[in-house]
Short mmCIF file of C-alpha atoms in Angstrom, two decimals:
data_model
loop_
_atom_site.label_atom_id
_atom_site.label_comp_id
_atom_site.label_asym_id
_atom_site.label_seq_id
_atom_site.Cartn_x
_atom_site.Cartn_y
_atom_site.Cartn_z
CA MET A 1 -25.16 18.81 -17.47
CA PHE A 2 -22.62 19.53 -18.31
CA ARG A 3 -21.23 19.13 -14.88
CA ARG A 4 -22.98 16.10 -13.37
CA ILE A 5 -20.98 14.34 -17.07
CA LYS A 6 -18.28 15.95 -16.20
CA LEU A 7 -17.99 14.56 -12.46
CA PHE A 8 -18.89 11.03 -14.07
CA ILE A 9 -16.71 10.70 -16.06
CA LYS A 10 -13.82 11.04 -13.28
CA SER A 11 -15.88 8.94 -10.98
CA THR A 12 -14.31 5.54 -9.65
CA ARG A 13 -17.25 4.14 -11.29
CA PHE A 14 -16.95 5.27 -14.56
CA LYS A 15 -12.74 4.52 -14.30
CA SER A 16 -13.57 0.89 -12.87
CA THR A 17 -16.58 0.20 -15.57
CA ILE A 18 -14.19 1.58 -18.51
CA TRP A 19 -10.68 -0.69 -17.31
CA TYR A 20 -12.98 -3.96 -16.84
CA SER A 21 -14.50 -3.69 -20.62
CA ALA A 22 -11.41 -2.22 -21.59
CA ILE A 23 -9.17 -6.23 -19.76
CA PHE A 24 -12.93 -8.24 -20.99
CA LEU A 25 -12.29 -6.30 -24.80
CA GLY A 26 -9.08 -7.86 -24.74
CA LEU A 27 -8.93 -10.87 -23.02
CA GLU A 28 -11.89 -11.37 -26.56
CA ILE A 29 -9.17 -10.77 -28.50
CA VAL A 30 -6.68 -11.91 -27.23
CA LEU A 31 -8.61 -15.21 -27.66
CA GLY A 32 -10.03 -15.04 -31.14
CA LEU A 33 -6.91 -14.62 -32.00
CA THR A 34 -5.13 -17.68 -30.69
CA ILE A 35 -8.48 -19.90 -30.85
CA TYR A 36 -7.53 -19.12 -34.69
CA PHE A 37 -4.64 -19.02 -35.32
CA TYR A 38 -4.17 -22.46 -33.52
CA LEU A 39 -7.12 -23.37 -36.34
CA ARG A 40 -5.21 -22.00 -39.28
CA ASN A 41 -1.54 -24.34 -38.39
CA SER A 42 -4.20 -27.09 -36.79
CA LEU A 43 -5.66 -27.15 -41.10
CA TYR A 44 -2.68 -25.74 -42.88
CA ASN A 45 -0.79 -29.24 -41.07
CA GLN A 46 -3.43 -31.68 -41.28
CA LEU A 47 -3.77 -29.97 -45.17
CA ASP A 48 0.43 -30.99 -45.54
CA VAL A 49 -0.21 -34.30 -44.02
CA SER A 50 -2.85 -35.47 -46.83
CA LEU A 51 -0.42 -34.08 -49.68
CA THR A 52 2.11 -35.54 -48.32
CA LYS A 53 0.48 -39.22 -47.64
CA GLN A 54 -0.27 -39.10 -51.74
CA CYS A 55 2.05 -38.18 -52.18
CA THR A 56 4.09 -41.32 -50.64
CA LEU A 57 1.32 -43.85 -51.47
CA ILE A 58 1.73 -42.92 -54.88
CA TYR A 59 5.52 -43.03 -55.25
CA HIS A 60 4.49 -46.90 -53.73
CA PHE A 61 2.49 -47.51 -56.52
CA VAL A 62 4.43 -46.93 -59.02
CA SER A 63 7.90 -47.77 -57.71
CA GLU A 64 6.29 -50.54 -57.04
CA LYS A 65 5.69 -52.42 -60.40
CA ASN A 66 9.50 -52.49 -62.15
CA VAL A 67 8.14 -51.28 -65.75
CA GLU A 68 10.41 -49.16 -67.90
CA LEU A 69 8.49 -45.65 -67.68
CA TYR A 70 11.04 -43.28 -69.03
CA ASP A 71 11.22 -45.56 -72.63
CA PHE A 72 7.82 -47.26 -72.64
CA ILE A 73 6.56 -48.72 -75.34
CA PRO A 74 2.77 -48.45 -75.50
CA ASP A 75 0.54 -52.33 -76.29
CA SER A 76 -2.79 -53.05 -76.39
CA ILE A 77 -3.28 -51.91 -72.90
CA TYR A 78 -1.60 -49.02 -72.15
CA SER A 79 -0.86 -46.59 -75.29
CA SER A 80 0.63 -43.95 -72.80
CA PRO A 81 2.85 -43.91 -69.72
CA ASP A 82 0.32 -41.79 -68.22
CA GLU A 83 -2.55 -44.58 -68.66
CA LEU A 84 -0.14 -46.71 -66.53
CA VAL A 85 0.65 -44.51 -63.94
CA TYR A 86 -2.90 -43.91 -63.41
CA ASP A 87 -3.80 -47.38 -63.06
CA LEU A 88 -1.42 -48.06 -61.01
CA ALA A 89 -1.78 -44.57 -58.06
CA PHE A 90 -5.94 -45.14 -59.49
CA GLU A 91 -6.12 -46.09 -55.58
CA ALA A 92 -4.39 -42.52 -54.65
CA ILE A 93 -5.51 -40.57 -56.69
CA ALA A 94 -9.14 -41.85 -57.31
CA LEU A 95 -9.75 -41.33 -53.55
CA ASN A 96 -9.00 -37.35 -53.96
CA PRO A 97 -11.27 -34.62 -55.18
CA ASN A 98 -10.72 -32.97 -58.49
CA ASN A 99 -9.25 -29.95 -57.26
CA THR A 100 -6.41 -31.90 -56.49
CA PHE A 101 -3.47 -31.26 -58.36
CA ILE A 102 -0.74 -33.88 -58.99
CA GLN A 103 2.03 -34.92 -61.66
CA VAL A 104 4.45 -36.87 -61.65
CA LYS A 105 8.07 -36.67 -62.94
CA TYR A 106 10.41 -39.14 -63.65
CA LYS A 107 14.22 -38.18 -65.02
CA ASP A 108 12.67 -35.68 -65.51
CA LYS A 109 9.89 -35.99 -67.36
CA ILE A 110 6.76 -35.57 -66.52
CA ILE A 111 4.84 -39.11 -67.29
CA PHE A 112 1.32 -38.72 -65.57
CA GLN A 113 -0.66 -35.51 -64.62
CA THR A 114 -4.38 -35.06 -63.84
CA GLU A 115 -6.65 -33.65 -66.12
CA ASN A 116 -7.23 -30.12 -64.23
CA LEU A 117 -3.45 -29.46 -64.70
CA LEU A 118 -3.35 -30.31 -68.39
CA GLU A 119 -6.68 -28.37 -69.48
CA PHE A 120 -4.50 -25.83 -68.46
CA ASN A 121 -1.15 -26.78 -70.31
CA LYS A 122 0.40 -25.93 -65.78
CA ILE A 123 4.01 -27.66 -65.23
CA LEU A 124 4.58 -27.82 -61.57
CA THR A 125 7.43 -26.58 -60.64
CA ASP A 126 10.00 -27.23 -57.48
CA SER A 127 14.05 -26.92 -57.84
CA SER A 128 14.31 -28.49 -54.33
CA SER A 129 16.67 -31.00 -53.54
CA SER A 130 14.86 -32.35 -50.14
CA GLU A 131 13.46 -35.44 -50.82
CA HIS A 132 10.21 -33.96 -49.39
CA SER A 133 9.33 -30.24 -48.54
CA ILE A 134 6.10 -28.23 -48.14
CA LYS A 135 5.41 -25.32 -50.65
CA THR A 136 2.66 -22.21 -51.56
CA PHE A 137 1.83 -21.05 -54.97
CA ASN A 138 -0.75 -18.67 -56.73
CA ASP A 139 -1.80 -19.52 -60.05
CA ILE A 140 -5.06 -18.14 -60.77
CA LYS A 141 -5.86 -20.18 -63.84
CA LEU A 142 -5.75 -22.62 -61.67
CA SER A 143 -7.24 -21.74 -58.32
CA PRO A 144 -8.14 -18.35 -57.62
CA HIS A 145 -7.31 -19.67 -53.94
CA THR A 146 -3.48 -19.81 -52.83
CA ILE A 147 -1.90 -23.63 -53.78
CA ARG A 148 -1.06 -25.75 -50.77
CA ALA A 149 1.45 -28.55 -52.61
CA SER A 150 3.92 -31.33 -51.16
CA VAL A 151 7.01 -31.78 -52.85
CA LEU A 152 8.33 -35.92 -53.13
CA ASN A 153 11.77 -36.20 -54.76
CA LYS A 154 13.31 -39.38 -54.20
CA ASN A 155 14.69 -42.01 -56.02
CA ASN A 156 14.52 -40.12 -59.60
CA TYR A 157 11.25 -39.07 -59.08
CA GLN A 158 9.50 -36.61 -58.76
CA ILE A 159 5.54 -36.52 -57.54
CA ILE A 160 4.25 -33.32 -56.68
CA THR A 161 0.21 -33.11 -54.69
CA ALA A 162 -1.10 -30.27 -54.13
CA PHE A 163 -4.87 -28.44 -53.14
CA PRO A 164 -6.29 -25.15 -52.89
CA VAL A 165 -6.24 -23.79 -49.54
CA VAL A 166 -10.56 -22.89 -49.90
CA LEU A 167 -11.17 -24.24 -47.45
CA ILE A 168 -9.97 -22.98 -44.63
CA SER A 169 -9.55 -19.70 -46.14
CA ASN A 170 -13.64 -20.45 -45.65
CA ALA A 171 -13.58 -22.30 -42.58
CA LEU A 172 -11.72 -19.34 -41.42
CA ASP A 173 -13.26 -16.46 -42.63
CA SER A 174 -16.77 -18.18 -41.16
CA LEU A 175 -14.69 -17.86 -37.70
CA THR A 176 -13.80 -14.60 -37.93
CA ASP A 177 -17.55 -13.54 -39.18
CA LEU A 178 -18.76 -15.47 -36.03
CA PHE A 179 -15.73 -13.49 -34.14
CA ILE A 180 -17.41 -9.60 -35.41
CA THR A 181 -20.87 -11.13 -35.12
CA ILE A 182 -20.80 -12.31 -31.21
CA ALA A 183 -17.90 -9.72 -30.36
CA PRO A 184 -20.06 -7.55 -29.58
CA ILE A 185 -22.43 -8.68 -27.46
CA PHE A 186 -19.65 -9.49 -25.36
CA LEU A 187 -18.16 -6.18 -25.35
CA VAL A 188 -22.13 -4.47 -24.26
CA ILE A 189 -22.26 -7.53 -21.88
CA SER A 190 -19.61 -6.71 -20.58
CA ILE A 191 -20.08 -3.12 -20.13
CA VAL A 192 -23.30 -3.79 -18.61
CA GLY A 193 -21.75 -6.31 -15.71
CA GLY A 194 -19.16 -4.33 -15.21
CA ALA A 195 -20.72 -0.61 -14.43
CA THR A 196 -23.45 -3.09 -11.93
CA ILE A 197 -20.46 -4.85 -10.16
CA SER A 198 -18.83 -1.30 -10.10
CA PHE A 199 -22.55 0.43 -8.98
CA LYS A 200 -23.12 -2.26 -6.54
CA SER A 201 -19.42 -3.35 -4.98
CA LEU A 202 -18.95 1.12 -4.26
CA SER A 203 -22.79 1.79 -3.09
CA ARG A 204 -21.40 0.94 -0.14
CA ILE A 205 -19.64 3.43 0.19
CA ASP A 206 -21.71 6.15 -1.31
CA SER A 207 -23.28 4.77 2.13
CA ILE A 208 -19.98 5.41 4.15
CA ILE A 209 -19.40 9.59 2.23
CA ASN A 210 -23.29 9.75 3.65
CA ARG A 211 -22.91 8.68 6.57
CA THR A 212 -19.39 10.44 7.78
CA LYS A 213 -20.42 13.79 6.66
CA TYR A 214 -23.81 14.40 8.72
CA ILE A 215 -20.77 13.94 12.38
CA THR A 216 -20.61 16.53 13.78
CA THR A 217 -18.71 17.58 17.35
CA GLN A 218 -21.96 17.53 18.01
CA ASN A 219 -22.23 13.59 17.05
CA LEU A 220 -19.06 12.08 17.36
CA ASN A 221 -20.83 9.45 19.72
CA ASP A 222 -21.81 7.88 16.30
CA LYS A 223 -20.38 5.29 14.15
CA ILE A 224 -20.08 4.10 10.82
CA ALA A 225 -22.36 1.35 9.85
CA GLY A 226 -20.93 -1.55 7.94
CA GLU A 227 -17.91 -2.97 10.94
CA GLU A 228 -19.63 -6.86 11.19
CA PHE A 229 -19.05 -7.73 7.02
CA ASP A 230 -15.28 -8.75 6.46
CA ASP A 231 -14.37 -7.42 4.01
CA GLU A 232 -11.94 -3.89 2.86
CA TYR A 233 -15.70 -1.59 3.21
CA GLY A 234 -16.11 -3.27 6.91
CA ARG A 235 -12.35 -2.86 7.45
CA LEU A 236 -13.17 1.23 6.57
CA ALA A 237 -15.68 1.72 8.46
CA LYS A 238 -14.29 0.14 11.09
CA THR A 239 -11.07 2.35 10.88
CA MET A 240 -13.21 5.47 10.61
CA ASN A 241 -14.47 4.81 13.42
CA GLU A 242 -11.57 4.61 14.62
CA MET A 243 -10.34 7.73 13.90
CA ILE A 244 -13.37 9.43 15.00
CA THR A 245 -13.24 8.10 18.73
CA ARG A 246 -9.22 9.32 18.26
CA ILE A 247 -11.19 12.57 16.90
CA LYS A 248 -13.92 12.47 20.14
CA LYS A 249 -10.58 12.08 22.82
CA SER A 250 -8.75 14.40 21.51
CA ILE A 251 -11.75 17.37 21.32
CA ASP A 252 -12.43 15.51 24.87
CA TYR A 253 -8.76 16.66 25.92
CA MET A 254 -8.46 19.59 23.46
CA ASN A 255 -12.18 20.72 25.78
CA GLN A 256 -10.79 19.78 28.90
CA PHE A 257 -7.62 21.56 28.36
CA SER A 258 -8.92 24.19 27.99
CA VAL A 259 -11.53 24.28 30.58
CA SER A 260 -8.47 23.57 33.33
CA ALA A 261 -5.91 26.50 31.60
CA ALA A 262 -8.40 28.82 32.23
CA HIS A 263 -9.36 28.10 36.00
CA GLU A 264 -5.75 28.01 36.11
CA LEU A 265 -5.24 31.81 34.72
CA LYS A 266 -8.60 32.84 36.78
CA THR A 267 -7.34 32.20 39.56
CA PRO A 268 -4.63 34.87 39.90
CA LEU A 269 -6.13 37.49 37.73
CA THR A 270 -9.31 36.57 40.10
CA ILE A 271 -7.29 37.43 42.81
CA LEU A 272 -4.92 40.43 40.92
CA ARG A 273 -8.49 42.17 40.49
CA GLY A 274 -9.27 40.94 44.12
CA GLU A 275 -6.39 42.49 45.46
CA ILE A 276 -6.53 46.32 43.53
CA GLU A 277 -10.21 46.71 44.13
CA LEU A 278 -9.45 46.41 48.27
CA ALA A 279 -6.54 49.10 46.96
CA GLN A 280 -8.94 51.84 45.35
CA ARG A 281 -11.26 51.71 47.66
CA SER A 282 -9.46 51.33 51.30
CA LYS A 283 -6.78 53.60 53.29
CA LEU A 284 -4.33 51.94 54.14
CA THR A 285 -1.00 52.00 55.69
CA PRO A 286 1.96 51.76 52.42
CA GLU A 287 2.43 48.09 54.66
CA ASP A 288 -0.93 47.01 53.83
CA TYR A 289 0.22 48.81 50.08
CA LYS A 290 3.48 46.75 49.98
CA GLU A 291 1.36 43.58 50.91
CA ILE A 292 -0.33 44.08 48.01
CA LEU A 293 1.90 44.80 45.70
CA GLN A 294 3.96 41.52 46.47
CA SER A 295 0.98 39.68 46.39
CA ASN A 296 0.45 40.56 42.66
CA LEU A 297 3.46 39.84 41.94
CA ASP A 298 3.52 36.60 42.98
CA GLU A 299 0.70 35.82 40.62
CA THR A 300 2.01 37.75 38.54
CA LEU A 301 4.59 34.87 38.16
CA ARG A 302 2.07 32.32 39.18
CA LEU A 303 0.32 34.06 35.52
CA ILE A 304 4.17 33.76 34.01
CA ASN A 305 4.96 30.10 34.47
CA ILE A 306 1.48 29.13 33.95
CA VAL A 307 1.50 31.19 30.51
CA ASP A 308 5.75 29.61 29.77
CA LYS A 309 3.97 26.35 30.56
CA LEU A 310 1.50 26.22 28.60
CA PHE A 311 4.07 27.44 25.78
CA PHE A 312 6.27 24.75 26.04
CA ILE A 313 4.10 21.79 26.40
CA SER A 314 2.21 23.87 22.90
CA LYS A 315 5.79 23.85 20.81
CA THR A 316 6.11 20.18 22.14
CA ASP A 317 2.85 19.00 20.60
CA HIS A 318 3.62 20.98 17.71
CA ALA A 319 7.27 19.52 17.43
CA LEU A 320 9.27 22.85 17.62
CA ILE A 321 11.65 21.82 20.07
CA ARG A 322 14.69 20.96 18.61
CA ILE A 323 16.99 19.45 21.39
CA THR A 324 20.92 20.63 20.96
CA LYS A 325 22.76 16.87 22.72
CA GLU A 326 26.02 17.45 23.97
CA LYS A 327 28.36 15.10 27.17
CA THR A 328 28.33 16.08 29.91
CA ASN A 329 29.51 14.08 32.94
CA LEU A 330 26.91 12.71 35.10
CA ASN A 331 27.27 14.02 38.34
CA SER A 332 28.31 17.91 37.30
CA PHE A 333 24.82 17.66 35.35
CA ILE A 334 22.92 16.63 39.19
CA ILE A 335 25.29 19.31 41.32
CA ASN A 336 25.08 22.07 38.64
CA ALA A 337 21.20 21.49 38.77
CA ILE A 338 21.03 20.95 42.78
CA ALA A 339 23.18 24.77 42.76
CA SER A 340 19.82 26.03 41.09
CA THR A 341 17.50 25.31 43.57
CA SER A 342 19.50 26.46 45.98
CA LYS A 343 17.34 29.67 47.06
CA LEU A 344 13.99 27.57 46.79
CA THR A 345 15.46 24.80 49.70
CA GLU A 346 16.48 27.56 51.32
CA GLU A 347 13.24 29.79 51.96
CA LYS A 348 11.82 26.17 52.30
CA ASN A 349 14.45 24.45 54.74
CA ILE A 350 14.88 21.29 53.14
CA ASP A 351 18.08 19.59 52.91
CA VAL A 352 18.64 18.10 49.19
CA LYS A 353 20.96 14.95 49.08
CA TYR A 354 22.28 13.52 46.47
CA ASP A 355 24.48 9.68 46.97
CA ILE A 356 27.38 10.21 44.58
CA ALA A 357 27.16 8.13 40.97
CA GLU A 358 30.07 4.76 41.50
CA SER A 359 31.60 6.51 38.83
CA SER A 360 32.11 10.41 38.40
CA HIS A 361 33.17 10.23 34.61
CA THR A 362 30.21 8.34 33.86
CA GLU A 363 28.78 10.73 30.81
CA ILE A 364 25.66 11.44 29.37
CA ASP A 365 24.36 13.25 26.51
CA ILE A 366 21.76 15.23 26.62
CA ASP A 367 20.55 18.71 26.17
CA VAL A 368 21.85 20.47 29.33
CA ALA A 369 19.34 23.12 28.93
CA LEU A 370 16.83 21.39 28.28
CA MET A 371 17.37 18.92 31.42
CA ASN A 372 18.29 21.09 33.97
CA GLN A 373 14.59 22.03 34.19
CA VAL A 374 13.16 18.44 34.16
CA MET A 375 16.14 18.08 37.18
CA TYR A 376 15.15 21.11 38.68
CA ASN A 377 10.72 20.44 37.65
CA LEU A 378 11.46 17.66 40.04
CA ILE A 379 13.33 19.21 42.62
CA GLU A 380 10.77 21.54 43.36
CA ASN A 381 7.75 18.81 43.62
CA ALA A 382 9.88 17.06 45.97
CA ILE A 383 9.76 20.30 48.34
CA LYS A 384 6.49 21.24 48.10
CA PHE A 385 4.72 17.82 48.92
CA SER A 386 8.10 17.02 51.22
CA ASN A 387 6.52 16.21 55.18
CA GLY A 388 8.02 17.27 58.58
CA ASN A 389 11.62 15.68 57.42
CA GLY A 390 12.42 18.20 55.42
CA GLU A 391 14.19 15.84 53.40
CA VAL A 392 15.01 15.66 49.26
CA ILE A 393 17.60 12.45 47.71
CA ILE A 394 18.61 11.97 44.24
CA ARG A 395 20.41 9.36 43.27
CA SER A 396 22.35 8.41 39.97
CA GLY A 397 23.95 5.59 38.78
CA LYS A 398 23.14 2.02 35.71
CA THR A 399 20.85 -0.31 35.17
CA LYS A 400 21.31 -3.86 35.16
CA LEU A 401 20.72 -3.03 31.72
CA ASN A 402 23.38 0.03 31.60
CA LYS A 403 20.97 2.60 30.91
CA ILE A 404 22.15 5.25 32.88
CA PHE A 405 19.39 6.79 35.74
CA ILE A 406 18.12 10.10 37.74
CA SER A 407 16.10 9.50 40.59
CA VAL A 408 14.78 11.79 42.89
CA SER A 409 12.83 11.10 45.87
CA ASN A 410 11.00 12.37 49.32
CA TYR A 411 8.73 11.50 52.21
CA GLY A 412 5.35 12.67 52.03
CA GLU A 413 1.98 11.94 49.80
CA TYR A 414 1.73 8.44 48.90
CA ILE A 415 -0.45 8.67 45.45
CA PRO A 416 -2.02 5.31 45.29
CA PRO A 417 -0.46 3.35 41.17
CA GLU A 418 -4.20 3.90 39.51
CA TYR A 419 -2.43 7.07 39.44
CA TYR A 420 1.41 6.62 38.18
CA SER A 421 0.10 7.52 34.63
CA LYS A 422 -2.82 9.94 35.77
CA ILE A 423 -0.15 12.02 37.29
CA PHE A 424 1.96 13.16 34.00
CA GLU A 425 -1.30 14.41 32.30
CA ARG A 426 -1.64 17.72 32.20
CA PHE A 427 -3.05 20.61 34.56
CA PHE A 428 -3.78 16.73 36.71
CA ARG A 429 -3.07 17.77 41.21
CA LEU A 430 -3.98 14.60 43.65
CA GLU A 431 -7.15 16.25 45.52
CA SER A 432 -4.49 17.20 48.27
CA SER A 433 -2.39 19.01 46.50
CA HIS A 434 -4.53 21.46 45.31
CA ASN A 435 -3.91 23.80 47.81
CA ARG A 436 -2.65 27.33 46.44
CA LYS A 437 0.33 27.11 48.64
CA THR A 438 1.18 25.36 47.35
CA GLY A 439 1.66 26.86 43.82
CA GLY A 440 1.43 24.28 41.70
CA THR A 441 -0.35 24.47 37.86
CA GLY A 442 -0.74 20.79 37.46
CA LEU A 443 1.63 21.07 34.57
CA GLY A 444 5.29 20.26 36.01
CA LEU A 445 5.47 16.67 35.48
CA SER A 446 3.61 16.53 31.71
CA VAL A 447 6.67 18.91 31.02
CA VAL A 448 9.24 16.83 32.38
CA LYS A 449 7.51 13.56 30.51
CA SER A 450 7.30 15.59 27.48
CA ILE A 451 11.27 16.44 27.72
CA VAL A 452 12.51 12.98 29.19
CA GLU A 453 10.57 11.57 25.79
CA MET A 454 12.32 13.97 23.37
CA HIS A 455 15.42 12.49 25.09
CA GLY A 456 13.94 8.71 24.04
CA GLY A 457 13.47 7.67 27.38
CA GLU A 458 10.71 7.25 30.07
CA ILE A 459 9.98 8.67 33.47
CA GLU A 460 8.23 6.18 36.26
CA VAL A 461 7.34 6.39 39.23
CA GLU A 462 7.10 4.33 42.65
CA SER A 463 5.51 5.52 45.89
CA SER A 464 5.23 3.41 49.46
CA PRO A 465 2.76 3.80 51.94
CA ASN A 466 4.83 5.28 54.57
CA GLY A 467 5.26 8.25 52.24
CA LEU A 468 8.01 7.42 50.40
CA THR A 469 7.48 8.35 46.07
CA ALA A 470 10.81 8.71 43.86
CA PHE A 471 10.11 9.99 40.69
CA THR A 472 12.92 7.38 38.03
CA ILE A 473 14.04 8.91 34.89
CA ILE A 474 15.45 6.56 32.37
CA LEU A 475 17.67 7.30 29.36
#
């Protein structure tokens, strides 16, 4: 139970749902705070504008009447400046709510206060010298809420209009209550929505996983469904199918390689066994025993050659061979390579000709030991498969792209163009070359190609119907 819960918590479904819900909740909070502060600032600005307009109206009503307010003399109509100002500013005062506080000073003398100020014997004070200002203060006697005031100082008049922010507070409190109510609802909706989207979107991943589990070496021809969708899952299915195809090709290649290697190793071993059994059962002359021993030696050398090449190929496949390049003279390198095959040329009565390069000072940057093996294999093949004219021609020089080339050519069997790439595959041999007298294993050209590519070069083959075949190394 706990293990399943632990696995679920670690799952992408759970994580994506949490991320989706967290992002949604974060956006919800940001949106709520944005609305809250925007509304708060908007309401305060509206209140400030309203209070400022009241100050301005009262100032205009009072200042436009040319009466003496400081040394006021009562008459039959007005017994005090208070009554006069109230009458003059009646329009501005009467339109305000009962809890609006208004105070008018003239030359530092209070000439008018609203009843709510007179009731508590409160005097509003402001020491600022600016013509217009907004202030906030608290007075528990006047109101349990914060009071916002607008102050106008102009021409010996100081007019203060104030109003409690109770309506703003109530509006903001209502908004907060609404947010607290709907936020959890939206959070639950986001969690359910995120989980639904996550489960539905990842269900195709589960389908791919479940299908992949049943793919083995026995059913590599099976494909994962979903390639037809042009989205991430479709691309994943396509990539998986491409990988399965590559794995199948690799396994097929390894199987073919194993069969070919077993066949190449089995043939000399069978010959060795047959000759040894013949020597055990029969009474042979010393010359016969000598011939059998020589044959055994040839087959043993053939086995060693096969194993050496297989070992080299294995090392190249696993990038275990490190080349050590050095500058060497091109002509000297080729001449030494020809000299290393002198015994073989004498046995086969083959003449190896080398057309000296145009510049005897041309240098080539190679691993001499490995490239000697390349030249030996190419010359050996040219000698083995030469026809009756008994001549191998080697050329060297530079291409039009200023690259160095080495060409080994002979007159022998025609190679059709469709086999140009196949002859470099391991254990591949043309049907006519399967004659054991050639002593070939089908590995030599594969080794040659690997070494040339390790040097950053390439090898090409070209054969004409008249039998002239050339292998060209380009470095």
